Coordinates of C-alpha atoms in Angstrom, one line a residue:
X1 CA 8.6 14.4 7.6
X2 CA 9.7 18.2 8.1
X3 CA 7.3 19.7 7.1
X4 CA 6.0 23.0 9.1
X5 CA 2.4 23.4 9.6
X6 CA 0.2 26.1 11.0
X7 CA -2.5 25.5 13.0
X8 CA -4.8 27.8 14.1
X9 CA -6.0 28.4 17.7
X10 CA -8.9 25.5 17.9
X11 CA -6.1 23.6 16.4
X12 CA -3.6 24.1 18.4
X13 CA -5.8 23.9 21.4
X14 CA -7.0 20.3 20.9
X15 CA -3.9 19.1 19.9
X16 CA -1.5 20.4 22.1
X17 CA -4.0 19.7 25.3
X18 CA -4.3 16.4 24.5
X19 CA -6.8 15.1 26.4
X20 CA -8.9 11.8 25.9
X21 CA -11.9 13.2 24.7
X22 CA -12.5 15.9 22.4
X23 CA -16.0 17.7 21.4
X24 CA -15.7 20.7 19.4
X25 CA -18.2 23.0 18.1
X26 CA -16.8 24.9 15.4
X27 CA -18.0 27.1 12.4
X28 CA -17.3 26.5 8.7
X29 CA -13.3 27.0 7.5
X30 CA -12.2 26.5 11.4
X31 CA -9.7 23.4 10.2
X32 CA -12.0 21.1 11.2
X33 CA -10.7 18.8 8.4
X34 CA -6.8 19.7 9.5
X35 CA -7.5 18.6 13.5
X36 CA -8.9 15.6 11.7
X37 CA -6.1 14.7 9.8
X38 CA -4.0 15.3 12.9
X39 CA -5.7 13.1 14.8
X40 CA -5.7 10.2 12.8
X41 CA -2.0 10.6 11.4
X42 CA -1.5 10.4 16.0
X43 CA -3.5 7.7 16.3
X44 CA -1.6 5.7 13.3
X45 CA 2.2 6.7 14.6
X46 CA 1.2 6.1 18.1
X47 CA -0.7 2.6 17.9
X48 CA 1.1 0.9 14.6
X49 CA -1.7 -2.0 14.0
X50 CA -4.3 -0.7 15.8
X51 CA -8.3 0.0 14.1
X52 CA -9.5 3.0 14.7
X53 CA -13.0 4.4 13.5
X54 CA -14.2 7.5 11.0
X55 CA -17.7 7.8 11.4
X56 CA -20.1 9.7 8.6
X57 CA -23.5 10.1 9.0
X58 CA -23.2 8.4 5.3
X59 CA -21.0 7.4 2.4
X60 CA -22.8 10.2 0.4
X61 CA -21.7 12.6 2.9
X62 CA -18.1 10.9 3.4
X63 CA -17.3 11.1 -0.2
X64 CA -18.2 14.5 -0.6
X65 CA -17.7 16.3 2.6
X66 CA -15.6 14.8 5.1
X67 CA -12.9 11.9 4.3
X68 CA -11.7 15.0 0.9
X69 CA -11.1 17.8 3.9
X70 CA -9.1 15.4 6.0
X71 CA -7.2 13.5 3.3
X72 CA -6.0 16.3 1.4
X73 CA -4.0 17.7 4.1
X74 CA -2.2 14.1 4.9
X75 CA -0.8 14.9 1.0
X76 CA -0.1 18.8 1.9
X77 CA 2.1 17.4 4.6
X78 CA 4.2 14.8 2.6
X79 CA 2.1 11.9 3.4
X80 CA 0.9 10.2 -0.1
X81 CA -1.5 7.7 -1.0
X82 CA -0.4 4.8 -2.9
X83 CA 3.1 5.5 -0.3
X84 CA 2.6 6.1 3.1
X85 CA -1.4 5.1 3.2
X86 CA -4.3 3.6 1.1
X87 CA -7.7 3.8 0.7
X88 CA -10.3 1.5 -0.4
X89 CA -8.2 -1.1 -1.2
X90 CA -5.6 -3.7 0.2
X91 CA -2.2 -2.1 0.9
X92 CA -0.4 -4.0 -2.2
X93 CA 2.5 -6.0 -1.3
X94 CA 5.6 -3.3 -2.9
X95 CA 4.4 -1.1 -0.3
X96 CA 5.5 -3.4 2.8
X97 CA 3.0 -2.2 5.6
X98 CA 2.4 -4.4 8.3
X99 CA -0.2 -6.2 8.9
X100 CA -3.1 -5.0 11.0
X101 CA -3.8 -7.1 14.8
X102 CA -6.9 -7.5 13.0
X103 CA -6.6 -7.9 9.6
X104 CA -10.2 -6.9 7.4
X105 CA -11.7 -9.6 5.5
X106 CA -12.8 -6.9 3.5
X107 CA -10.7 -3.4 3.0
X108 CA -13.1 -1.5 0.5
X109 CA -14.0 0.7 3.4
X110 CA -10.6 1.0 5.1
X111 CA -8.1 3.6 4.7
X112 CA -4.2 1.4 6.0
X113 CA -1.3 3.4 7.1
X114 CA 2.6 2.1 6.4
X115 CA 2.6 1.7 10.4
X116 CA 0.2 -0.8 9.9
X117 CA -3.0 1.2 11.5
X118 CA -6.2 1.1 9.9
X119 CA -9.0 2.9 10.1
X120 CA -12.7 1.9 9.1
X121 CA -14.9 4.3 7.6
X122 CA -18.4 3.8 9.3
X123 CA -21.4 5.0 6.7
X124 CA -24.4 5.3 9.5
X125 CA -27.0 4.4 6.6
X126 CA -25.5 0.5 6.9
X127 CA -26.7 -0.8 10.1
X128 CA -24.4 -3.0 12.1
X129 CA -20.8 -1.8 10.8
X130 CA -19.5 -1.5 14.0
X131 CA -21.0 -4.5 15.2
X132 CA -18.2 -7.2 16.5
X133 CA -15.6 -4.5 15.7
X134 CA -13.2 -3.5 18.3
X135 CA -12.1 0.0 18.2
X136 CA -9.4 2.0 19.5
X137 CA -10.2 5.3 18.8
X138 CA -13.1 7.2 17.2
X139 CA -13.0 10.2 14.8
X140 CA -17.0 11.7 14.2
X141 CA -17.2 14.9 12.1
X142 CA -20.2 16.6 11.1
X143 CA -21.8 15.4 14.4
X144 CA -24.9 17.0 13.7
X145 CA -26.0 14.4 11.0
X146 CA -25.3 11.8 13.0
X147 CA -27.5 9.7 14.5
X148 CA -27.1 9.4 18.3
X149 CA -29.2 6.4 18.7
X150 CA -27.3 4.4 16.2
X151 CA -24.0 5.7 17.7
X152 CA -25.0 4.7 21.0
X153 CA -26.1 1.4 20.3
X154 CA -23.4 0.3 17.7
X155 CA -20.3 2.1 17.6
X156 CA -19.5 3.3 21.2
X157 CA -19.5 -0.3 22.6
X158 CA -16.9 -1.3 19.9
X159 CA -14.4 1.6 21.3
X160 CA -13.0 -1.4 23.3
X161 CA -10.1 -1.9 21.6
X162 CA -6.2 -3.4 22.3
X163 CA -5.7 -2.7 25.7
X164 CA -2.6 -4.7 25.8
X165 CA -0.8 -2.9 23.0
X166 CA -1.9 0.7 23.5
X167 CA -3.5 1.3 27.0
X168 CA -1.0 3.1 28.5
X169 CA -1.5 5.8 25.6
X170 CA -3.9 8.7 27.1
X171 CA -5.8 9.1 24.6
X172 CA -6.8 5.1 24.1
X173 CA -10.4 4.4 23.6
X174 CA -10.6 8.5 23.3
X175 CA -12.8 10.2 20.6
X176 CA -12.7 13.2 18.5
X177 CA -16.2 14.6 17.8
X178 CA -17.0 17.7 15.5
X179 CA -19.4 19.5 14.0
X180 CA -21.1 23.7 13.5
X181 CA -24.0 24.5 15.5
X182 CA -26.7 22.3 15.3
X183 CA -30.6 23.4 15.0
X184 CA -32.5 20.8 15.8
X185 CA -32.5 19.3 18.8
X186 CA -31.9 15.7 17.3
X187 CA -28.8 17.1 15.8
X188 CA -27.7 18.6 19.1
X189 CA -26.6 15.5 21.1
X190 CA -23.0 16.6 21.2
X191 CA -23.6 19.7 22.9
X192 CA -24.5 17.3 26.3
X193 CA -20.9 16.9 26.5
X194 CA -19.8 20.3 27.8
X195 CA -21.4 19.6 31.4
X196 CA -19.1 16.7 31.5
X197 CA -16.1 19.1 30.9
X198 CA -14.4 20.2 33.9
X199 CA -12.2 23.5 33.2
X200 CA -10.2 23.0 36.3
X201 CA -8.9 20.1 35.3
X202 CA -8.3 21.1 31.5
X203 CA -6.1 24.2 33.4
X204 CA -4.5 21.8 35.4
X205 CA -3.2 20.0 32.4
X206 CA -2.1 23.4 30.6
X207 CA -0.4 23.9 34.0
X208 CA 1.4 20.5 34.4
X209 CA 2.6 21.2 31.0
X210 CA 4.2 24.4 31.4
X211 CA 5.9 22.8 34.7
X212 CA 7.3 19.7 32.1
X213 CA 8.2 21.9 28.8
X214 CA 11.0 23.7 31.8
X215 CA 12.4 20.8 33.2
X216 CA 12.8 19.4 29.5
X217 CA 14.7 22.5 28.6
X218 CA 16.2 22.9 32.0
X219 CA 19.7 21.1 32.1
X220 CA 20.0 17.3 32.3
X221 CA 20.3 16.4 35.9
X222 CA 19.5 13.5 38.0
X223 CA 16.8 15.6 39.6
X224 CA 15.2 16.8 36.2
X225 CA 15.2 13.2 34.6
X226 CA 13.0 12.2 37.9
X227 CA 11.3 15.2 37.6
X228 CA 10.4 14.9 33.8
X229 CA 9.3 11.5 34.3
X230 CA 7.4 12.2 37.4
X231 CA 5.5 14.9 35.6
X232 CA 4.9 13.0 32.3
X233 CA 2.9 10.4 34.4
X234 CA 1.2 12.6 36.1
X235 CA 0.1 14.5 32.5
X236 CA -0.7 11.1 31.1
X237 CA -2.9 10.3 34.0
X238 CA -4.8 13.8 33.7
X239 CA -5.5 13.3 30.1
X240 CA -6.2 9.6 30.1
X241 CA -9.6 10.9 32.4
X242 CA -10.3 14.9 30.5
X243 CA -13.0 15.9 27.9
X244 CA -12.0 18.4 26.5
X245 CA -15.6 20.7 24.7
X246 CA -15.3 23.8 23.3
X247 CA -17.2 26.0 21.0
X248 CA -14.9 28.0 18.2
X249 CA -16.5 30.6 15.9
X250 CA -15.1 30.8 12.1
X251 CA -13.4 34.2 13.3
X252 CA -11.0 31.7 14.8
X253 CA -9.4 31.0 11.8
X254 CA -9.5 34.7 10.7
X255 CA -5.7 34.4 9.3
X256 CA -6.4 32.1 7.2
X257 CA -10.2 33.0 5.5
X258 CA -9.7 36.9 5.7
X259 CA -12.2 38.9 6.4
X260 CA -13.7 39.3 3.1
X261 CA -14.5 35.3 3.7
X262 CA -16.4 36.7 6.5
X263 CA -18.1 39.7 5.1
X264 CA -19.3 37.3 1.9
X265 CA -20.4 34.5 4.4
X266 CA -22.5 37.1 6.2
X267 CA -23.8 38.5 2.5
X268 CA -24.4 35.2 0.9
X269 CA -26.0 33.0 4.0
X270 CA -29.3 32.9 6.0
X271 CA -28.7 34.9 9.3
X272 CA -29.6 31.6 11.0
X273 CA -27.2 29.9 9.0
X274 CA -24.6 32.5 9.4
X275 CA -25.5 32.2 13.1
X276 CA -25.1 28.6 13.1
X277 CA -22.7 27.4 10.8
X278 CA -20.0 30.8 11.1
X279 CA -20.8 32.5 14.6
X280 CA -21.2 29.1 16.1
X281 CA -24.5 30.7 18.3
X282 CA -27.1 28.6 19.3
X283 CA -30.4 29.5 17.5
X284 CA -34.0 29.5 19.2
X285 CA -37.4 28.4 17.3
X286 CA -40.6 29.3 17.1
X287 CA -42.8 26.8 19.1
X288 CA -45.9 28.4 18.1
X289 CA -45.6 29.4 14.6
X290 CA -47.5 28.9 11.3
X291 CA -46.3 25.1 10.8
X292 CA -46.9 24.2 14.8
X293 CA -47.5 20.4 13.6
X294 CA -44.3 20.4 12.1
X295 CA -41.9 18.0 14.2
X296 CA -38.5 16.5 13.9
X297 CA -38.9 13.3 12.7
X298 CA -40.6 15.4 9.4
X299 CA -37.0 15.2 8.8
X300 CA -34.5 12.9 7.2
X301 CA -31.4 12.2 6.2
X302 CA -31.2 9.9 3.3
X303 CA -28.8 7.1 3.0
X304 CA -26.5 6.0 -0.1
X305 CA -27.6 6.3 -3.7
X306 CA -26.9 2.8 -5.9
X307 CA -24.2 5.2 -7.7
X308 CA -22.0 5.6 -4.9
X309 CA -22.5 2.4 -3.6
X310 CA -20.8 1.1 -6.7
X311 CA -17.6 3.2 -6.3
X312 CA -14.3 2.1 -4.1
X313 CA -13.4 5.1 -1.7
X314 CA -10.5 5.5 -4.1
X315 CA -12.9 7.9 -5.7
X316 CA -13.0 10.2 -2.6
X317 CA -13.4 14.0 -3.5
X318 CA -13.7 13.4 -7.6
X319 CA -17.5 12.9 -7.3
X320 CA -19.6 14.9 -9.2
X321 CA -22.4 16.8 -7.3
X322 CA -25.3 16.0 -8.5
X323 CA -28.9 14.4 -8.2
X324 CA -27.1 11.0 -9.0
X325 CA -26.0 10.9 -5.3
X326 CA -29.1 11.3 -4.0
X327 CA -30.6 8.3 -2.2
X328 CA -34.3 9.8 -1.6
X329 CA -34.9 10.6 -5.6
X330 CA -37.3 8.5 -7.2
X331 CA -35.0 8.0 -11.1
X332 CA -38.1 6.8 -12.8
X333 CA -40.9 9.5 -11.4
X334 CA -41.4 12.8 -12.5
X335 CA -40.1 15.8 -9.9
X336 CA -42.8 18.2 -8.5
X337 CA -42.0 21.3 -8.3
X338 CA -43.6 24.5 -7.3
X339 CA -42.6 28.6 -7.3
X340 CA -42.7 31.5 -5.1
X341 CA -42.0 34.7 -7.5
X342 CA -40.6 37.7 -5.8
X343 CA -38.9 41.2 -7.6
X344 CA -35.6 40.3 -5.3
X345 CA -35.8 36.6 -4.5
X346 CA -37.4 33.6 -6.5
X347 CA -37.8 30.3 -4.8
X348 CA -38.1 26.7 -6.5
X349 CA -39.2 23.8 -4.2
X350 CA -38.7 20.4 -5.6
X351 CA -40.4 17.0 -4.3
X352 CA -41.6 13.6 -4.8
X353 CA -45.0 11.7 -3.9
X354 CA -44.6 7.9 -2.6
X355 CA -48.7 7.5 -2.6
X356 CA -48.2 4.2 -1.1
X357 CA -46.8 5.0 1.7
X358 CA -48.3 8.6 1.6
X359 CA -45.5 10.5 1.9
X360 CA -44.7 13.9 0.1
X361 CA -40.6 14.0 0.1
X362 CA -39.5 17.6 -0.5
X363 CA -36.2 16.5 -1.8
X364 CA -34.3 20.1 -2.4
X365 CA -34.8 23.6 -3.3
X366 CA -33.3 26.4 -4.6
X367 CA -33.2 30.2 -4.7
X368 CA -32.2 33.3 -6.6
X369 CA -31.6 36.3 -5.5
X370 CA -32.0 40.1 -7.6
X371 CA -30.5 39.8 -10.9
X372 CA -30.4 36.2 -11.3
X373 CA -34.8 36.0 -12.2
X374 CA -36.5 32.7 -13.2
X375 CA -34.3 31.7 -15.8
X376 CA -31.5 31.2 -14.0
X377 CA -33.4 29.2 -11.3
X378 CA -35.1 26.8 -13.8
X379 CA -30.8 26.4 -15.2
X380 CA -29.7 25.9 -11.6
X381 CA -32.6 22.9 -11.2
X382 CA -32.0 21.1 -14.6
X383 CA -27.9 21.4 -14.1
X384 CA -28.3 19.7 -10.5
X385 CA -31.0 16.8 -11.8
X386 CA -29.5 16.4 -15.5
X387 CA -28.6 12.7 -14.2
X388 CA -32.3 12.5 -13.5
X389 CA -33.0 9.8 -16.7
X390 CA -36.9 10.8 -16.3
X391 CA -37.0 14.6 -17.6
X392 CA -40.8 15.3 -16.7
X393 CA -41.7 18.3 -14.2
X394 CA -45.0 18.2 -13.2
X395 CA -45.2 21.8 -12.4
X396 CA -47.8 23.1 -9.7
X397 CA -48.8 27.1 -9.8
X398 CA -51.4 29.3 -9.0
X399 CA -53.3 32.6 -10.0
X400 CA -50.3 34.8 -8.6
X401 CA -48.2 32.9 -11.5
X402 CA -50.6 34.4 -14.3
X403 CA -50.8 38.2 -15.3
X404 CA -47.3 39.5 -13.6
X405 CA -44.1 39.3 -14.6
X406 CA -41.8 41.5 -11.8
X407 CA -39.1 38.3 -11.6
X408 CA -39.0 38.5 -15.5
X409 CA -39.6 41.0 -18.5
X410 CA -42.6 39.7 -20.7
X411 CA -44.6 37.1 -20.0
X412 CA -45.7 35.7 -16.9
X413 CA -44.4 33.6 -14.3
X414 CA -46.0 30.3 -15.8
X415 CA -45.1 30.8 -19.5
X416 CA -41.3 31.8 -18.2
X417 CA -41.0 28.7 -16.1
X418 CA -42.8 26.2 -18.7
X419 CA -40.4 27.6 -21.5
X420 CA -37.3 27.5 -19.8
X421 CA -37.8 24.0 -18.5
X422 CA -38.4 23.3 -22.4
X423 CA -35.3 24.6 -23.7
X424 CA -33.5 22.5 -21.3
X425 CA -35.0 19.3 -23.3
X426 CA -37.6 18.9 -20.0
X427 CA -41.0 17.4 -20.3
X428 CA -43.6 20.1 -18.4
X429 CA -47.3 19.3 -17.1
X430 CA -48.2 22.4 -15.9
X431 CA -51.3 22.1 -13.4
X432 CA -52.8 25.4 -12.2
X433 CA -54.5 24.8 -9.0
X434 CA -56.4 28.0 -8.7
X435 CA -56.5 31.4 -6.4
X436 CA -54.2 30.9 -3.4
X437 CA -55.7 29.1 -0.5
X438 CA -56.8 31.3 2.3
X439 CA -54.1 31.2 5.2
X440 CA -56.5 29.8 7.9
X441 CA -58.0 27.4 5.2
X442 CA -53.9 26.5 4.2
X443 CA -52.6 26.2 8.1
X444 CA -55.4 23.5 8.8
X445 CA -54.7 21.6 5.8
X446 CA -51.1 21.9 5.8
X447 CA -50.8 21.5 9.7
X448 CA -53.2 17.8 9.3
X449 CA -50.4 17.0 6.6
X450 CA -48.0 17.3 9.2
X451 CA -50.1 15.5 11.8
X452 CA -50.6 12.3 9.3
X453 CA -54.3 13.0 9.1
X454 CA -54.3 13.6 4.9
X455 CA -53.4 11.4 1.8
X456 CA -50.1 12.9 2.5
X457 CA -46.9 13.3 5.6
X458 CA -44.3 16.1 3.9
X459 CA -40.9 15.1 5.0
X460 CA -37.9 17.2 4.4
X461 CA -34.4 16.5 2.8
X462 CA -32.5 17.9 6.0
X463 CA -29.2 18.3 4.1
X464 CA -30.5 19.6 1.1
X465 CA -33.2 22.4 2.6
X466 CA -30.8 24.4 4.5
X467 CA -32.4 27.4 4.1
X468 CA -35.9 26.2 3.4
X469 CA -36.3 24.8 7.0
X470 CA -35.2 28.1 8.3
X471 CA -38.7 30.0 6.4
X472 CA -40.7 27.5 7.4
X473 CA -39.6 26.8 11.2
X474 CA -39.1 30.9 11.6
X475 CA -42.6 31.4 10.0
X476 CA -45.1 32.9 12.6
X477 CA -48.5 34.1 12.8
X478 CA -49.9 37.5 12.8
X479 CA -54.1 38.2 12.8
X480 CA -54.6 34.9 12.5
X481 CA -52.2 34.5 9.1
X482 CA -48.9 33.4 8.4
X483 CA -46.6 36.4 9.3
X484 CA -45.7 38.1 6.0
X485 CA -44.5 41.8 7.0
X486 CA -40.9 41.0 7.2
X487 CA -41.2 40.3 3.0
X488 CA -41.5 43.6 2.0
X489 CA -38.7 45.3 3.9
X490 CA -35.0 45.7 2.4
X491 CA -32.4 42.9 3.4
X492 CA -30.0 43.2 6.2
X493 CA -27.6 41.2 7.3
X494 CA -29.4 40.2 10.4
X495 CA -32.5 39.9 8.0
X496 CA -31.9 37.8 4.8
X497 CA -34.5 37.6 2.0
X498 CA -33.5 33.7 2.3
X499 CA -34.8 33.6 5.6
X500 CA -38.2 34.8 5.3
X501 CA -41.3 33.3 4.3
X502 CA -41.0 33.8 0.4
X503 CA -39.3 30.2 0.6
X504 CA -42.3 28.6 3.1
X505 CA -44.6 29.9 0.7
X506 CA -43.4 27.5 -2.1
X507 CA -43.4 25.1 -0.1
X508 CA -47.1 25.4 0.4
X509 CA -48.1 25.2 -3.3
X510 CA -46.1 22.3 -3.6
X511 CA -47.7 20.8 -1.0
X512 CA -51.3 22.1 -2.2
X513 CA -50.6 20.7 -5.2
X514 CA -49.4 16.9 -4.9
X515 CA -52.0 16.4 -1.7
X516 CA -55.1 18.0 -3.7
X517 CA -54.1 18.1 -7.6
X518 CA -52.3 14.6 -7.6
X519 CA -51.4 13.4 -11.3
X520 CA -50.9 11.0 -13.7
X521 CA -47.9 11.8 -16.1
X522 CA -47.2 10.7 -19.4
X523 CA -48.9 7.5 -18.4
X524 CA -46.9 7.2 -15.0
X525 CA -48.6 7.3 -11.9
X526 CA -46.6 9.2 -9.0
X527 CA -46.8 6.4 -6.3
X528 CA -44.0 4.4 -5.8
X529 CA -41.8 3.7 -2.9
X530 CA -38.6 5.2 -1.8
X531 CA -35.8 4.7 0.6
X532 CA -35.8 7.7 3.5

C-alpha cells in the first residue's frame, strides 16, 4: 500500500507519539474515525492473530455512527473488504487469512484482517460480551455513551491478552479512547484520565524521538547501529508506561472542514452543543433551576431495536435512519406528542407512557426554526416514525394552541397540527387539557414526577434529546417562575433560540398531559412495558 494520507494535527499527534494509552477529547469532524482506522489497521499489522476490541455503547450506535466513520477510510486507503478484511462473517476460504490464536465460535460480530487479526465489536446493551474474552487491545469511541460501570467490570479485565506473542510491542494491552465533550457527569468518566497524564514524560518521548529519527538518517556506523538500537529500547520502554490525554477543538481540523463548516456549525447548533461537541469546552449546569428534581439516572440510553438485531454487520452504514432503530419505541402504542408554538421557533416533543411501570419515556423531539412553521415540523415527525406500524398521535395541547396562529397563516395551532398529521395518513386524538398550569403549580407537579412521587417518572432519550436536555437543564427561576426573559430577545450565536426554554415548555405539556389527561385510544390502552 502507497498510498499518501493526511492527517491532521490530533492525528498526527496520537499516532506519531505512540504511547500506550490514548484519551482524546475531540470535537465533531476532528478525524476521530481516521485515528480509529489507524489504530486498528496498527494493531492488525503489528499482532497478526491477535483479538483486539471495538467498543459501542450499542449496535444501534455502531451501525450508524462509529464502525461507517472508521471503515470507510480502510477502503480510501486501498484496504477492501471482501480482500484484505471482513466483516460479519467468516473470512471465506479464497481469501487465505490465517487463522486467529483464538478462533470465534461465532464471527457475526467480528471484523478479520488478511494478517489474521480480529477484532470484536462489543455492543454495551449485551451484557457479558467481553466476559472470558482475552483482549489485546481496546478501541472505545464515542466515550461519552458508554457505560463506565459496565466497562469497568467487563471489558477492562479482558485486556489481558497474548503476552507471549506481542508483549514486547508498546502499545500491548494499550487502549484508544474517544469522544466530544461530555455534559453529564455520567458521561464524563474519561476526562479522569488527564491527571494520570504526565507531560514530562509525553516530551521526553517527543525528545527521544528526535534524538532516534538523527541517528537513523545519520550514516551507518557501528556507533549509530548501537545507538539506534539503544534509543529504540529506551522509546519502547517510555511508551509501553505513557497516557497520552488531550483535548482537540474542531478548529483542529480547520483544513479540512473550512471555515464555513465552522461558521454553519455555530449557526445551526445549540451554543452548548456548539460548546461541547465543536469548541470541545466543558459546560457548567444549573444546580438550582426550574427542574431541580431532575437527576441523571432520568436518563437513558436505549439498547438495540429487534430490526438491527436481525442484520449481520455486513450492513454497516446502509441503515436507514429511522424510528425502526429505536429500541425504547413502543411499535404497537400510540406516540404522545405535545407543542410549544413560537413566531421563530416551534418545538414538538414526542413520548411514550409504560403505566405499568409508571414511566413517561420522552423518546425524541424536534424543532423548527423561522420559515420552516408547523407544517414542516408535523413532515419531519411522520418521515422519522413512518416505520411506526401504529399511526395514532394522541396529541396533548392547551389554551395557547387555540385563537393564534403567529407559527402559521389561518387557523390555529390545534387545527394546523391535527390537519397536517391527517394528510400524512395519521390517526389524531386531540386532548385539550385546559389554560396553562401556573408555574409554581407546574414546578411542584413536574418536580414530584421527577422525584417518583406521581403516577409517572419522565425519563429522557439521551441520544435523541440533544437539544431538549440543554432547555430544560439550562432553565432557571426568576420571581418564583421558570425564567422566560431570554425568549423574547433576538438569537445570537452565544444565545440560540434552541437553547432556551421554548423547548422545556413542550416538554411540560407533554408531561401535563400523559400524567393528568392519560387515555385510551382507539380501544388501546397506553400501558405496556418497554425496554430502557
Amino acid at each position: 500500500m502507497a498510498n499518501k494520507v493526511y492527517l491532521n494535527k490530533m492525528q498526527r499527534d496520537v499516532m506519531s507519539l505512540g504511547a500506550k494509552d490514548n484519551v482524546i477529547v475531540a470535537g465533531r469532524g476532528t478525524g476521530k474515525g481516521v485515528l480509529h482506522a489507524g489504530k486498528l489497521l496498527q494493531v492488525a499489522q503489528a499482532m497478526p492473530r491477535s483479538t483486539s476490541a471495538f467498543v459501542a455503547p450499542s449496535r444501534t450506535r455502531a451501525f450508524t455512527n462509529t464502525l461507517p466513520s472508521m471503515l470507510v477510510h480502510l477502503e480510501k486507503w486501498g484496504y477492501k473488504q471482501g480482500l484484505h478484511w471482513t466483516i460479519g462473517i467468516k473470512p471465506p476460504k479464497h481469501l487465505n487469512f490465517p487463522k486467529p490464536i483464538y478462533e470465534p465460535a461465532d464471527w457475526s460480530d467480528f471484523i478479520a484482517f488478511y494478517t489474521g487479526a480480529v477484532v470484536q465489536i462489543v455492543s454495551q446493551e449485551r451484557k457479558g460480551t467481553s466476559n472470558s474474552k482475552s483482549f489485546d487491545y481496546l478501541l472505545i469511541d464515542e466515550a461519552k455513551f458508554v457505560d463506565f460501570e459496565q466497562l469497568k467490570d467487563e471489558t477492562f479485565p479482558a485486556n489481558r491478552g497474548q503476552v507471549a506473542e506481542f508483549g514486547h510491542l508498546p502499545f500491548h494491552h494499550g487502549m484508544l479512547i474517544t469522544s466530544d465533550m461530555p455534559i453529564t457527569k455520567a458521561g464524563s468518566w474519561f476526562l479522569n484520565y488527564e491527571k494520570d497524564c504526565d507531560p514530562a514524560l509525553i516530551e521526553t518521548i517527543r525528545g527521544v524521538q528526535t534524538e532516534l529519527a538523527y541517528f537513523r538518517q545519520a550514516d551507518e556506523t557501528t556507533y549509530t547501529k548501537r545507538k539506534v538500537r539503544e534509543l529504540t529500547a529506551v522509546l519502547q520502554e517510555l511508551q509501553r508506561n505513557a497516557l497520552y490525554f488531550q483535548k482537540y477543538s474542531s478548529l483542529t481540523n480547520m483544513e479540512i472542514l473550512g471555515e464555513e463548516y465552522i461558521k454553519q456549525q455555530r449557526r445551526d447548533l445549540p451554543y452548548l452543543v456548539f460548546r461541547t461537541s465543536i469548541l470541545c469546552l466543558p459546560v457548567e449546569m444549573l444546580r438550582d433551576g426550574f427542574y431541580s428534581s431532575m437527576k441523571m439516572s432520568h436518563r437513558y440510553t436505549p439498547g438495540t431495536s429487534d430490526y438491527i438485531s436481525t442484520l449481520g454487520f455486513e450492513r454497516v452504514g446502509s441503515v436507514e435512519i429511522s424510528s425502526r432503530l429505536d429500541a425504547d419505541v413502543l411499535p404497537f402504542e400510540p406516540l404522545c406528542v405535545a407543542f410549544d408554538f413560537n413566531a421563530n421557533i416551534n418545538w414538538m416533543v414526542v413520548g411514550q407512557i409504560v403505566r405499568e411501570e409508571g414511566r413517561l419515556l420522552v423518546l425524541r423531539s424536534f424543532f423548527v426554526k423561522y420559515e420552516r412553521k408547523l407544517p414542516e415540523l408535523v413532515s419531519d415527525f411522520c418521515t422519522y416514525y413512518a416505520p411506526h406500524p401504529t399511526k395514532q398521535v394522541v396529541f396533548y395541547y392547551d389554551a395557547t394552541a387555540l385563537g393564534s396562529n403567529y407559527a402559521v397563516n389561518n387557523e390555529d395551532f390545534a387545527f394546523v397540527v391535527t390537519k397536517c398529521f391527517e394528510r400524512h395518513g395519521w390517526n389524531v386524538l386531540p386532548v385539550y387539557i385546559g389554560q396553562p398550569m401556573r408555574h409554581v403549580d407546574k414546578h411542584l407537579l413536574i418536580n414530584r414526577g421527577f422525584a417518583g412521587a406521581n403516577t409517572l417518572t419522565p425519563y429522557f432519550n439521551e441520544e435523541a434529546n440533544e437539544a431538549l436536555l440543554i432547555s430544560i437543564t439550562q432553565a432557571g427561576v426568576y420571581n418564583g417562575k421558570k425564567d422566560k426573559r431570554g425568549e423574547k430577545l433576538a438569537e445570537t450565536e452565544e444565545d440560540r433560540l434552541e437553547s432556551r426554554t421554548d423547548g422545556s415548555d413542550a416538554f411540560d405539556t407533554l408531561y401535563i398531559g400523559c400524567e393528568r389527561f392519560p387515555q385510551t385510544h382507539l380501544g388501546i390502552i397506553i400501558a405496556t412495558c418497554a425496554p430502557v
